[in-house]
Amino acid sequence: DTGVSQDPRHKITKRGQNVTFRCDPISEHNRLYWYRQTLGQGPEFLTYFQNEAQLEKSRLLSDRFSAERPKGSFSTLEIQRTEQGDSAMYLCASTLLPSTDTQYFGPGTRLTVL
Amino acid sequence: SQELEQSPQSLIVQEGKNLTINCTSSKTLYGLYWYKQKYGEGLIFLMMLQKGGEEKSHEKITAKLDEKKQQSSLHITASQPSHAGIYLCGADIRSGGSNYKLTFGKGTLLTVNP
């Protein structure tokens, strides 16, 4: 399967701990997005990368959040000092511009902060 | 208020019945995407519409973008239990396409009873 993959699929952590998620986009896709989805809501944009450059961050992304895409391939999203309000599904999507602007999503990482 | 409004929020139909889901924006839609999501999983891309009046079909699902490009509908003909899930519309409604980040509706939960 050559789709978008995310790891881990589920993460349970205690408040105050740091967590890191990984996203592997579709091979050769130059743009990568992170979204967050809470129960009963649609996904909300967090940040995106064009190759290795992080071009935009949402106001939802507090200082405790950091994302990287060091070689323009996989990306990581780290949350420091997790809070219960961080509990959500974290979704990654990728696309190949300008060939297509359709975003293909991964299966998501479900984070539960106790 | 939500920038993309979906209706209905939930829908229960008998297998074999037709149904329609609507997505309305207060701004011009520069690209409208329909996704399907199973509970706790990622988003599966269904269709993308860009031009006013455009209509696309895949198997028993048809999506349309109205002429004024502010509303889209998703129609399922002869529904099957496999159609059950959450249908999400997403669109770039802020910048006319420069960063392609998507704003989503809250989704429509479809249940198909056998």
mmCIF file with all atom_site columns, C-alpha atoms in Angstrom:
data_model
loop_
_atom_site.group_PDB
_atom_site.id
_atom_site.type_symbol
_atom_site.label_atom_id
_atom_site.label_alt_id
_atom_site.label_comp_id
_atom_site.label_asym_id
_atom_site.label_entity_id
_atom_site.label_seq_id
_atom_site.pdbx_PDB_ins_code
_atom_site.Cartn_x
_atom_site.Cartn_y
_atom_site.Cartn_z
_atom_site.occupancy
_atom_site.B_iso_or_equiv
_atom_site.pdbx_formal_charge
_atom_site.auth_seq_id
_atom_site.auth_comp_id
_atom_site.auth_asym_id
_atom_site.auth_atom_id
_atom_site.pdbx_PDB_model_num
ATOM 1   C CA . ASP A 1 1   ? 0.000   0.000  0.000   1.00 0.00 ? 1   ASP A CA 1
ATOM 2   C CA . THR A 1 2   ? 1.514   3.338  -1.025  1.00 0.00 ? 2   THR A CA 1
ATOM 3   C CA . GLY A 1 3   ? -0.960  5.614  0.733   1.00 0.00 ? 3   GLY A CA 1
ATOM 4   C CA . VAL A 1 4   ? -0.321  8.013  3.605   1.00 0.00 ? 4   VAL A CA 1
ATOM 5   C CA . SER A 1 5   ? 0.682   6.216  6.798   1.00 0.00 ? 5   SER A CA 1
ATOM 6   C CA . GLN A 1 6   ? 0.701   7.457  10.374  1.00 0.00 ? 6   GLN A CA 1
ATOM 7   C CA . ASP A 1 7   ? 2.250   6.062  13.489  1.00 0.00 ? 7   ASP A CA 1
ATOM 8   C CA . PRO A 1 8   ? 1.130   5.316  16.123  1.00 0.00 ? 8   PRO A CA 1
ATOM 9   C CA . ARG A 1 9   ? -2.552  4.773  15.430  1.00 0.00 ? 9   ARG A CA 1
ATOM 10  C CA . HIS A 1 10  ? -3.437  5.252  19.082  1.00 0.00 ? 10  HIS A CA 1
ATOM 11  C CA . LYS A 1 11  ? -1.629  6.982  21.924  1.00 0.00 ? 11  LYS A CA 1
ATOM 12  C CA . ILE A 1 12  ? -2.701  7.226  25.541  1.00 0.00 ? 12  ILE A CA 1
ATOM 13  C CA . THR A 1 13  ? -0.657  9.495  27.731  1.00 0.00 ? 13  THR A CA 1
ATOM 14  C CA . LYS A 1 14  ? -0.832  11.271 31.053  1.00 0.00 ? 14  LYS A CA 1
ATOM 15  C CA . ARG A 1 15  ? -1.242  14.997 31.319  1.00 0.00 ? 15  ARG A CA 1
ATOM 16  C CA . GLY A 1 16  ? 2.106   16.750 31.206  1.00 0.00 ? 16  GLY A CA 1
ATOM 17  C CA . GLN A 1 17  ? 3.887   14.136 29.106  1.00 0.00 ? 17  GLN A CA 1
ATOM 18  C CA . ASN A 1 18  ? 5.360   14.796 25.673  1.00 0.00 ? 18  ASN A CA 1
ATOM 19  C CA . VAL A 1 19  ? 4.179   12.858 22.634  1.00 0.00 ? 19  VAL A CA 1
ATOM 20  C CA . THR A 1 20  ? 5.399   12.623 19.046  1.00 0.00 ? 20  THR A CA 1
ATOM 21  C CA . PHE A 1 21  ? 3.515   11.448 15.992  1.00 0.00 ? 21  PHE A CA 1
ATOM 22  C CA . ARG A 1 22  ? 4.907   10.501 12.622  1.00 0.00 ? 22  ARG A CA 1
ATOM 23  C CA . CYS A 1 23  ? 3.425   10.855 9.150   1.00 0.00 ? 23  CYS A CA 1
ATOM 24  C CA . ASP A 1 24  ? 4.779   9.265  5.978   1.00 0.00 ? 24  ASP A CA 1
ATOM 25  C CA . PRO A 1 25  ? 3.169   10.894 2.936   1.00 0.00 ? 25  PRO A CA 1
ATOM 26  C CA . ILE A 1 26  ? 2.631   9.349  -0.452  1.00 0.00 ? 26  ILE A CA 1
ATOM 27  C CA . SER A 1 27  ? 6.018   9.025  -2.142  1.00 0.00 ? 27  SER A CA 1
ATOM 28  C CA . GLU A 1 28  ? 7.087   12.151 -4.072  1.00 0.00 ? 28  GLU A CA 1
ATOM 29  C CA . HIS A 1 29  ? 4.270   14.284 -2.646  1.00 0.00 ? 29  HIS A CA 1
ATOM 30  C CA . ASN A 1 30  ? 5.728   17.723 -2.031  1.00 0.00 ? 30  ASN A CA 1
ATOM 31  C CA . ARG A 1 31  ? 3.066   19.144 0.261   1.00 0.00 ? 31  ARG A CA 1
ATOM 32  C CA . LEU A 1 32  ? 2.085   17.783 3.664   1.00 0.00 ? 32  LEU A CA 1
ATOM 33  C CA . TYR A 1 33  ? -0.697  18.964 5.970   1.00 0.00 ? 33  TYR A CA 1
ATOM 34  C CA . TRP A 1 34  ? -1.580  18.316 9.593   1.00 0.00 ? 34  TRP A CA 1
ATOM 35  C CA . TYR A 1 35  ? -5.179  18.577 10.815  1.00 0.00 ? 35  TYR A CA 1
ATOM 36  C CA . ARG A 1 36  ? -6.856  17.949 14.146  1.00 0.00 ? 36  ARG A CA 1
ATOM 37  C CA . GLN A 1 37  ? -10.326 16.483 14.541  1.00 0.00 ? 37  GLN A CA 1
ATOM 38  C CA . THR A 1 38  ? -12.371 16.365 17.719  1.00 0.00 ? 38  THR A CA 1
ATOM 39  C CA . LEU A 1 39  ? -15.520 14.327 18.234  1.00 0.00 ? 39  LEU A CA 1
ATOM 40  C CA . GLY A 1 40  ? -18.442 15.507 16.139  1.00 0.00 ? 40  GLY A CA 1
ATOM 41  C CA . GLN A 1 41  ? -16.385 18.067 14.249  1.00 0.00 ? 41  GLN A CA 1
ATOM 42  C CA . GLY A 1 42  ? -14.696 18.195 10.893  1.00 0.00 ? 42  GLY A CA 1
ATOM 43  C CA . PRO A 1 43  ? -10.894 18.320 10.691  1.00 0.00 ? 43  PRO A CA 1
ATOM 44  C CA . GLU A 1 44  ? -9.269  21.684 11.478  1.00 0.00 ? 44  GLU A CA 1
ATOM 45  C CA . PHE A 1 45  ? -6.092  22.854 9.778   1.00 0.00 ? 45  PHE A CA 1
ATOM 46  C CA . LEU A 1 46  ? -2.961  23.007 11.959  1.00 0.00 ? 46  LEU A CA 1
ATOM 47  C CA . THR A 1 47  ? 0.033   23.503 9.667   1.00 0.00 ? 47  THR A CA 1
ATOM 48  C CA . TYR A 1 48  ? 1.506   22.604 6.304   1.00 0.00 ? 48  TYR A CA 1
ATOM 49  C CA . PHE A 1 49  ? 4.850   22.019 4.622   1.00 0.00 ? 49  PHE A CA 1
ATOM 50  C CA . GLN A 1 50  ? 6.014   22.598 1.091   1.00 0.00 ? 50  GLN A CA 1
ATOM 51  C CA . ASN A 1 51  ? 8.888   20.138 0.860   1.00 0.00 ? 51  ASN A CA 1
ATOM 52  C CA . GLU A 1 52  ? 10.853  20.796 4.076   1.00 0.00 ? 52  GLU A CA 1
ATOM 53  C CA . ALA A 1 53  ? 9.613   24.360 4.612   1.00 0.00 ? 53  ALA A CA 1
ATOM 54  C CA . GLN A 1 54  ? 6.826   24.980 7.109   1.00 0.00 ? 54  GLN A CA 1
ATOM 55  C CA . LEU A 1 55  ? 4.805   27.716 5.405   1.00 0.00 ? 55  LEU A CA 1
ATOM 56  C CA . GLU A 1 56  ? 1.840   28.309 7.672   1.00 0.00 ? 56  GLU A CA 1
ATOM 57  C CA . LYS A 1 57  ? 0.706   27.571 11.207  1.00 0.00 ? 57  LYS A CA 1
ATOM 58  C CA . SER A 1 58  ? -2.805  27.909 12.528  1.00 0.00 ? 58  SER A CA 1
ATOM 59  C CA . ARG A 1 59  ? -3.567  29.833 15.699  1.00 0.00 ? 59  ARG A CA 1
ATOM 60  C CA . LEU A 1 60  ? -4.671  26.442 17.022  1.00 0.00 ? 60  LEU A CA 1
ATOM 61  C CA . LEU A 1 61  ? -1.000  25.474 17.117  1.00 0.00 ? 61  LEU A CA 1
ATOM 62  C CA . SER A 1 62  ? 0.175   26.759 20.485  1.00 0.00 ? 62  SER A CA 1
ATOM 63  C CA . ASP A 1 63  ? 3.821   27.004 21.532  1.00 0.00 ? 63  ASP A CA 1
ATOM 64  C CA . ARG A 1 64  ? 3.569   23.478 22.909  1.00 0.00 ? 64  ARG A CA 1
ATOM 65  C CA . PHE A 1 65  ? 3.173   22.119 19.386  1.00 0.00 ? 65  PHE A CA 1
ATOM 66  C CA . SER A 1 66  ? 6.033   21.756 16.949  1.00 0.00 ? 66  SER A CA 1
ATOM 67  C CA . ALA A 1 67  ? 6.161   20.103 13.557  1.00 0.00 ? 67  ALA A CA 1
ATOM 68  C CA . GLU A 1 68  ? 9.062   19.216 11.322  1.00 0.00 ? 68  GLU A CA 1
ATOM 69  C CA . ARG A 1 69  ? 9.682   17.737 7.924   1.00 0.00 ? 69  ARG A CA 1
ATOM 70  C CA . PRO A 1 70  ? 13.477  17.616 7.888   1.00 0.00 ? 70  PRO A CA 1
ATOM 71  C CA . LYS A 1 71  ? 14.144  15.994 4.518   1.00 0.00 ? 71  LYS A CA 1
ATOM 72  C CA . GLY A 1 72  ? 10.941  16.859 2.787   1.00 0.00 ? 72  GLY A CA 1
ATOM 73  C CA . SER A 1 73  ? 9.634   13.333 3.195   1.00 0.00 ? 73  SER A CA 1
ATOM 74  C CA . PHE A 1 74  ? 8.166   12.180 6.526   1.00 0.00 ? 74  PHE A CA 1
ATOM 75  C CA . SER A 1 75  ? 6.932   14.651 9.120   1.00 0.00 ? 75  SER A CA 1
ATOM 76  C CA . THR A 1 76  ? 6.674   14.622 12.899  1.00 0.00 ? 76  THR A CA 1
ATOM 77  C CA . LEU A 1 77  ? 4.266   16.476 15.149  1.00 0.00 ? 77  LEU A CA 1
ATOM 78  C CA . GLU A 1 78  ? 5.316   16.867 18.776  1.00 0.00 ? 78  GLU A CA 1
ATOM 79  C CA . ILE A 1 79  ? 3.135   18.029 21.631  1.00 0.00 ? 79  ILE A CA 1
ATOM 80  C CA . GLN A 1 80  ? 4.903   19.035 24.809  1.00 0.00 ? 80  GLN A CA 1
ATOM 81  C CA . ARG A 1 81  ? 3.291   19.088 28.246  1.00 0.00 ? 81  ARG A CA 1
ATOM 82  C CA . THR A 1 82  ? 0.069   17.546 26.968  1.00 0.00 ? 82  THR A CA 1
ATOM 83  C CA . GLU A 1 83  ? -3.268  18.781 28.285  1.00 0.00 ? 83  GLU A CA 1
ATOM 84  C CA . GLN A 1 84  ? -6.631  17.029 28.305  1.00 0.00 ? 84  GLN A CA 1
ATOM 85  C CA . GLY A 1 85  ? -7.807  19.457 25.650  1.00 0.00 ? 85  GLY A CA 1
ATOM 86  C CA . ASP A 1 86  ? -5.213  18.007 23.283  1.00 0.00 ? 86  ASP A CA 1
ATOM 87  C CA . SER A 1 87  ? -7.202  14.761 23.094  1.00 0.00 ? 87  SER A CA 1
ATOM 88  C CA . ALA A 1 88  ? -8.221  14.421 19.455  1.00 0.00 ? 88  ALA A CA 1
ATOM 89  C CA . MET A 1 89  ? -7.545  12.618 16.196  1.00 0.00 ? 89  MET A CA 1
ATOM 90  C CA . TYR A 1 90  ? -4.478  14.016 14.454  1.00 0.00 ? 90  TYR A CA 1
ATOM 91  C CA . LEU A 1 91  ? -4.675  13.596 10.695  1.00 0.00 ? 91  LEU A CA 1
ATOM 92  C CA . CYS A 1 92  ? -1.973  13.960 8.100   1.00 0.00 ? 92  CYS A CA 1
ATOM 93  C CA . ALA A 1 93  ? -2.596  14.560 4.399   1.00 0.00 ? 93  ALA A CA 1
ATOM 94  C CA . SER A 1 94  ? -0.361  14.948 1.382   1.00 0.00 ? 94  SER A CA 1
ATOM 95  C CA . THR A 1 95  ? -0.625  16.169 -2.179  1.00 0.00 ? 95  THR A CA 1
ATOM 96  C CA . LEU A 1 96  ? 1.537   16.804 -5.218  1.00 0.00 ? 96  LEU A CA 1
ATOM 97  C CA . LEU A 1 97  ? 1.243   20.352 -6.476  1.00 0.00 ? 97  LEU A CA 1
ATOM 98  C CA . PRO A 1 98  ? 0.748   21.541 -9.135  1.00 0.00 ? 98  PRO A CA 1
ATOM 99  C CA . SER A 1 99  ? -0.240  18.194 -10.594 1.00 0.00 ? 99  SER A CA 1
ATOM 100 C CA . THR A 1 100 ? -3.175  17.854 -8.217  1.00 0.00 ? 100 THR A CA 1
ATOM 101 C CA . ASP A 1 101 ? -4.543  19.706 -5.221  1.00 0.00 ? 101 ASP A CA 1
ATOM 102 C CA . THR A 1 102 ? -6.479  16.736 -3.894  1.00 0.00 ? 102 THR A CA 1
ATOM 103 C CA . GLN A 1 103 ? -5.325  15.927 -0.368  1.00 0.00 ? 103 GLN A CA 1
ATOM 104 C CA . TYR A 1 104 ? -4.997  12.259 0.517   1.00 0.00 ? 104 TYR A CA 1
ATOM 105 C CA . PHE A 1 105 ? -5.361  11.497 4.175   1.00 0.00 ? 105 PHE A CA 1
ATOM 106 C CA . GLY A 1 106 ? -3.730  8.965  6.443   1.00 0.00 ? 106 GLY A CA 1
ATOM 107 C CA . PRO A 1 107 ? -5.602  6.830  9.004   1.00 0.00 ? 107 PRO A CA 1
ATOM 108 C CA . GLY A 1 108 ? -4.880  9.299  11.807  1.00 0.00 ? 108 GLY A CA 1
ATOM 109 C CA . THR A 1 109 ? -3.404  9.081  15.288  1.00 0.00 ? 109 THR A CA 1
ATOM 110 C CA . ARG A 1 110 ? -5.949  9.115  18.107  1.00 0.00 ? 110 ARG A CA 1
ATOM 111 C CA . LEU A 1 111 ? -4.513  10.824 21.178  1.00 0.00 ? 111 LEU A CA 1
ATOM 112 C CA . THR A 1 112 ? -6.091  10.414 24.603  1.00 0.00 ? 112 THR A CA 1
ATOM 113 C CA . VAL A 1 113 ? -4.690  12.525 27.431  1.00 0.00 ? 113 VAL A CA 1
ATOM 114 C CA . LEU A 1 114 ? -5.655  11.277 30.891  1.00 0.00 ? 114 LEU A CA 1
ATOM 115 C CA . SER B 2 1   ? -20.720 30.302 12.836  1.00 0.00 ? 1   SER B CA 1
ATOM 116 C CA . GLN B 2 2   ? -19.474 27.435 10.733  1.00 0.00 ? 2   GLN B CA 1
ATOM 117 C CA . GLU B 2 3   ? -18.002 28.536 7.404   1.00 0.00 ? 3   GLU B CA 1
ATOM 118 C CA . LEU B 2 4   ? -19.161 25.351 5.747   1.00 0.00 ? 4   LEU B CA 1
ATOM 119 C CA . GLU B 2 5   ? -22.593 24.150 6.776   1.00 0.00 ? 5   GLU B CA 1
ATOM 120 C CA . GLN B 2 6   ? -23.613 20.585 6.116   1.00 0.00 ? 6   GLN B CA 1
ATOM 121 C CA . SER B 2 7   ? -27.139 19.280 6.246   1.00 0.00 ? 7   SER B CA 1
ATOM 122 C CA . PRO B 2 8   ? -28.547 17.123 7.550   1.00 0.00 ? 8   PRO B CA 1
ATOM 123 C CA . GLN B 2 9   ? -26.292 16.412 10.537  1.00 0.00 ? 9   GLN B CA 1
ATOM 124 C CA . SER B 2 10  ? -27.428 12.801 10.492  1.00 0.00 ? 10  SER B CA 1
ATOM 125 C CA . LEU B 2 11  ? -29.516 10.638 8.243   1.00 0.00 ? 11  LEU B CA 1
ATOM 126 C CA . ILE B 2 12  ? -31.038 7.183  8.626   1.00 0.00 ? 12  ILE B CA 1
ATOM 127 C CA . VAL B 2 13  ? -32.317 5.501  5.474   1.00 0.00 ? 13  VAL B CA 1
ATOM 128 C CA . GLN B 2 14  ? -33.557 2.104  4.464   1.00 0.00 ? 14  GLN B CA 1
ATOM 129 C CA . GLU B 2 15  ? -31.344 0.138  2.117   1.00 0.00 ? 15  GLU B CA 1
ATOM 130 C CA . GLY B 2 16  ? -32.240 0.886  -1.474  1.00 0.00 ? 16  GLY B CA 1
ATOM 131 C CA . LYS B 2 17  ? -33.415 4.440  -0.833  1.00 0.00 ? 17  LYS B CA 1
ATOM 132 C CA . ASN B 2 18  ? -31.901 7.539  -2.400  1.00 0.00 ? 18  ASN B CA 1
ATOM 133 C CA . LEU B 2 19  ? -30.510 10.375 -0.323  1.00 0.00 ? 19  LEU B CA 1
ATOM 134 C CA . THR B 2 20  ? -28.921 13.809 -0.643  1.00 0.00 ? 20  THR B CA 1
ATOM 135 C CA . ILE B 2 21  ? -26.421 15.628 1.554   1.00 0.00 ? 21  ILE B CA 1
ATOM 136 C CA . ASN B 2 22  ? -25.831 19.358 1.166   1.00 0.00 ? 22  ASN B CA 1
ATOM 137 C CA . CYS B 2 23  ? -22.845 21.569 1.807   1.00 0.00 ? 23  CYS B CA 1
ATOM 138 C CA . THR B 2 24  ? -23.298 25.367 1.844   1.00 0.00 ? 24  THR B CA 1
ATOM 139 C CA . SER B 2 25  ? -20.626 28.042 2.086   1.00 0.00 ? 25  SER B CA 1
ATOM 140 C CA . SER B 2 26  ? -20.885 31.748 2.787   1.00 0.00 ? 26  SER B CA 1
ATOM 141 C CA . LYS B 2 27  ? -17.938 32.294 0.424   1.00 0.00 ? 27  LYS B CA 1
ATOM 142 C CA . THR B 2 28  ? -17.037 31.238 -3.070  1.00 0.00 ? 28  THR B CA 1
ATOM 143 C CA . LEU B 2 29  ? -15.761 27.693 -3.261  1.00 0.00 ? 29  LEU B CA 1
ATOM 144 C CA . TYR B 2 30  ? -12.536 27.403 -5.227  1.00 0.00 ? 30  TYR B CA 1
ATOM 145 C CA . GLY B 2 31  ? -12.373 23.668 -4.895  1.00 0.00 ? 31  GLY B CA 1
ATOM 146 C CA . LEU B 2 32  ? -14.920 21.470 -3.151  1.00 0.00 ? 32  LEU B CA 1
ATOM 147 C CA . TYR B 2 33  ? -13.942 18.041 -1.903  1.00 0.00 ? 33  TYR B CA 1
ATOM 148 C CA . TRP B 2 34  ? -16.123 15.238 -0.643  1.00 0.00 ? 34  TRP B CA 1
ATOM 149 C CA . TYR B 2 35  ? -14.641 12.677 1.730   1.00 0.00 ? 35  TYR B CA 1
ATOM 150 C CA . LYS B 2 36  ? -16.029 9.688  3.567   1.00 0.00 ? 36  LYS B CA 1
ATOM 151 C CA . GLN B 2 37  ? -14.879 8.690  7.034   1.00 0.00 ? 37  GLN B CA 1
ATOM 152 C CA . LYS B 2 38  ? -15.535 5.581  9.033   1.00 0.00 ? 38  LYS B CA 1
ATOM 153 C CA . TYR B 2 39  ? -15.662 6.191  12.767  1.00 0.00 ? 39  TYR B CA 1
ATOM 154 C CA . GLY B 2 40  ? -12.157 6.475  14.195  1.00 0.00 ? 40  GLY B CA 1
ATOM 155 C CA . GLU B 2 41  ? -10.456 6.263  10.816  1.00 0.00 ? 41  GLU B CA 1
ATOM 156 C CA . GLY B 2 42  ? -8.983  8.579  8.229   1.00 0.00 ? 42  GLY B CA 1
ATOM 157 C CA . LEU B 2 43  ? -10.727 10.342 5.361   1.00 0.00 ? 43  LEU B CA 1
ATOM 158 C CA . ILE B 2 44  ? -11.280 8.593  2.051   1.00 0.00 ? 44  ILE B CA 1
ATOM 159 C CA . PHE B 2 45  ? -11.349 10.884 -0.972  1.00 0.00 ? 45  PHE B CA 1
ATOM 160 C CA . LEU B 2 46  ? -14.534 10.617 -3.040  1.00 0.00 ? 46  LEU B CA 1
ATOM 161 C CA . MET B 2 47  ? -14.676 13.492 -5.515  1.00 0.00 ? 47  MET B CA 1
ATOM 162 C CA . MET B 2 48  ? -13.445 16.997 -6.224  1.00 0.00 ? 48  MET B CA 1
ATOM 163 C CA . LEU B 2 49  ? -15.418 19.760 -7.968  1.00 0.00 ? 49  LEU B CA 1
ATOM 164 C CA . GLN B 2 50  ? -14.037 23.060 -9.184  1.00 0.00 ? 50  GLN B CA 1
ATOM 165 C CA . LYS B 2 51  ? -16.201 24.584 -11.854 1.00 0.00 ? 51  LYS B CA 1
ATOM 166 C CA . GLY B 2 52  ? -19.674 25.996 -11.326 1.00 0.00 ? 52  GLY B CA 1
ATOM 167 C CA . GLY B 2 53  ? -22.219 23.573 -12.685 1.00 0.00 ? 53  GLY B CA 1
ATOM 168 C CA . GLU B 2 54  ? -19.762 20.685 -12.559 1.00 0.00 ? 54  GLU B CA 1
ATOM 169 C CA . GLU B 2 55  ? -21.155 17.236 -11.837 1.00 0.00 ? 55  GLU B CA 1
ATOM 170 C CA . LYS B 2 56  ? -19.194 14.044 -11.180 1.00 0.00 ? 56  LYS B CA 1
ATOM 171 C CA . SER B 2 57  ? -20.283 10.495 -10.557 1.00 0.00 ? 57  SER B CA 1
ATOM 172 C CA . HIS B 2 58  ? -18.593 7.425  -9.184  1.00 0.00 ? 58  HIS B CA 1
ATOM 173 C CA . GLU B 2 59  ? -20.565 4.221  -8.924  1.00 0.00 ? 59  GLU B CA 1
ATOM 174 C CA . LYS B 2 60  ? -23.787 5.264  -7.180  1.00 0.00 ? 60  LYS B CA 1
ATOM 175 C CA . ILE B 2 61  ? -22.549 8.589  -5.826  1.00 0.00 ? 61  ILE B CA 1
ATOM 176 C CA . THR B 2 62  ? -23.029 11.874 -7.688  1.00 0.00 ? 62  THR B CA 1
ATOM 177 C CA . ALA B 2 63  ? -21.748 15.264 -6.592  1.00 0.00 ? 63  ALA B CA 1
ATOM 178 C CA . LYS B 2 64  ? -22.676 18.659 -8.014  1.00 0.00 ? 64  LYS B CA 1
ATOM 179 C CA . LEU B 2 65  ? -21.345 22.181 -7.567  1.00 0.00 ? 65  LEU B CA 1
ATOM 180 C CA . ASP B 2 66  ? -23.926 24.882 -8.181  1.00 0.00 ? 66  ASP B CA 1
ATOM 181 C CA . GLU B 2 67  ? -23.452 27.644 -10.729 1.00 0.00 ? 67  GLU B CA 1
ATOM 182 C CA . LYS B 2 68  ? -22.726 30.292 -8.130  1.00 0.00 ? 68  LYS B CA 1
ATOM 183 C CA . LYS B 2 69  ? -20.131 27.963 -6.566  1.00 0.00 ? 69  LYS B CA 1
ATOM 184 C CA . GLN B 2 70  ? -21.371 28.315 -3.047  1.00 0.00 ? 70  GLN B CA 1
ATOM 185 C CA . GLN B 2 71  ? -23.210 25.058 -2.584  1.00 0.00 ? 71  GLN B CA 1
ATOM 186 C CA . SER B 2 72  ? -22.597 21.430 -3.347  1.00 0.00 ? 72  SER B CA 1
ATOM 187 C CA . SER B 2 73  ? -24.755 18.351 -3.043  1.00 0.00 ? 73  SER B CA 1
ATOM 188 C CA . LEU B 2 74  ? -23.875 14.677 -2.759  1.00 0.00 ? 74  LEU B CA 1
ATOM 189 C CA . HIS B 2 75  ? -26.497 12.237 -3.940  1.00 0.00 ? 75  HIS B CA 1
ATOM 190 C CA . ILE B 2 76  ? -26.460 8.488  -3.326  1.00 0.00 ? 76  ILE B CA 1
ATOM 191 C CA . THR B 2 77  ? -28.707 6.304  -5.416  1.00 0.00 ? 77  THR B CA 1
ATOM 192 C CA . ALA B 2 78  ? -30.038 2.972  -4.126  1.00 0.00 ? 78  ALA B CA 1
ATOM 193 C CA . SER B 2 79  ? -28.108 3.161  -0.871  1.00 0.00 ? 79  SER B CA 1
ATOM 194 C CA . GLN B 2 80  ? -26.347 0.104  0.548   1.00 0.00 ? 80  GLN B CA 1
ATOM 195 C CA . PRO B 2 81  ? -25.004 -0.655 4.042   1.00 0.00 ? 81  PRO B CA 1
ATOM 196 C CA . SER B 2 82  ? -21.512 -0.091 2.629   1.00 0.00 ? 82  SER B CA 1
ATOM 197 C CA . HIS B 2 83  ? -22.415 3.573  2.122   1.00 0.00 ? 83  HIS B CA 1
ATOM 198 C CA . ALA B 2 84  ? -22.748 4.085  5.864   1.00 0.00 ? 84  ALA B CA 1
ATOM 199 C CA . GLY B 2 85  ? -20.278 6.484  7.438   1.00 0.00 ? 85  GLY B CA 1
ATOM 200 C CA . ILE B 2 86  ? -19.570 10.169 7.916   1.00 0.00 ? 86  ILE B CA 1
ATOM 201 C CA . TYR B 2 87  ? -19.562 12.324 4.803   1.00 0.00 ? 87  TYR B CA 1
ATOM 202 C CA . LEU B 2 88  ? -17.450 15.469 4.988   1.00 0.00 ? 88  LEU B CA 1
ATOM 203 C CA . CYS B 2 89  ? -17.234 18.350 2.592   1.00 0.00 ? 89  CYS B CA 1
ATOM 204 C CA . GLY B 2 90  ? -14.028 20.363 2.553   1.00 0.00 ? 90  GLY B CA 1
ATOM 205 C CA . ALA B 2 91  ? -13.062 23.482 0.645   1.00 0.00 ? 91  ALA B CA 1
ATOM 206 C CA . ASP B 2 92  ? -10.474 26.201 0.286   1.00 0.00 ? 92  ASP B CA 1
ATOM 207 C CA . ILE B 2 93  ? -12.603 29.259 0.996   1.00 0.00 ? 93  ILE B CA 1
ATOM 208 C CA . ARG B 2 94  ? -10.068 31.717 2.269   1.00 0.00 ? 94  ARG B CA 1
ATOM 209 C CA . SER B 2 95  ? -7.428  32.488 -0.252  1.00 0.00 ? 95  SER B CA 1
ATOM 210 C CA . GLY B 2 96  ? -8.684  31.320 -3.586  1.00 0.00 ? 96  GLY B CA 1
ATOM 211 C CA . GLY B 2 97  ? -6.234  28.472 -3.727  1.00 0.00 ? 97  GLY B CA 1
ATOM 212 C CA . SER B 2 98  ? -2.786  29.734 -2.748  1.00 0.00 ? 98  SER B CA 1
ATOM 213 C CA . ASN B 2 99  ? -2.176  27.329 0.134   1.00 0.00 ? 99  ASN B CA 1
ATOM 214 C CA . TYR B 2 100 ? -4.964  24.824 -0.534  1.00 0.00 ? 100 TYR B CA 1
ATOM 215 C CA . LYS B 2 101 ? -5.631  24.275 3.157   1.00 0.00 ? 101 LYS B CA 1
ATOM 216 C CA . LEU B 2 102 ? -9.111  22.899 3.645   1.00 0.00 ? 102 LEU B CA 1
ATOM 217 C CA . THR B 2 103 ? -11.951 24.065 5.830   1.00 0.00 ? 103 THR B CA 1
ATOM 218 C CA . PHE B 2 104 ? -14.409 21.289 6.632   1.00 0.00 ? 104 PHE B CA 1
ATOM 219 C CA . GLY B 2 105 ? -18.029 21.044 7.558   1.00 0.00 ? 105 GLY B CA 1
ATOM 220 C CA . LYS B 2 106 ? -19.033 19.093 10.648  1.00 0.00 ? 106 LYS B CA 1
ATOM 221 C CA . GLY B 2 107 ? -20.014 16.092 8.612   1.00 0.00 ? 107 GLY B CA 1
ATOM 222 C CA . THR B 2 108 ? -23.178 14.098 7.978   1.00 0.00 ? 108 THR B CA 1
ATOM 223 C CA . LEU B 2 109 ? -23.553 10.749 9.695   1.00 0.00 ? 109 LEU B CA 1
ATOM 224 C CA . LEU B 2 110 ? -25.278 8.297  7.372   1.00 0.00 ? 110 LEU B CA 1
ATOM 225 C CA . THR B 2 111 ? -26.825 5.072  8.635   1.00 0.00 ? 111 THR B CA 1
ATOM 226 C CA . VAL B 2 112 ? -28.235 2.578  6.137   1.00 0.00 ? 112 VAL B CA 1
ATOM 227 C CA . ASN B 2 113 ? -30.514 -0.046 7.594   1.00 0.00 ? 113 ASN B CA 1
ATOM 228 C CA . PRO B 2 114 ? -30.667 -3.401 5.789   1.00 0.00 ? 114 PRO B CA 1
#
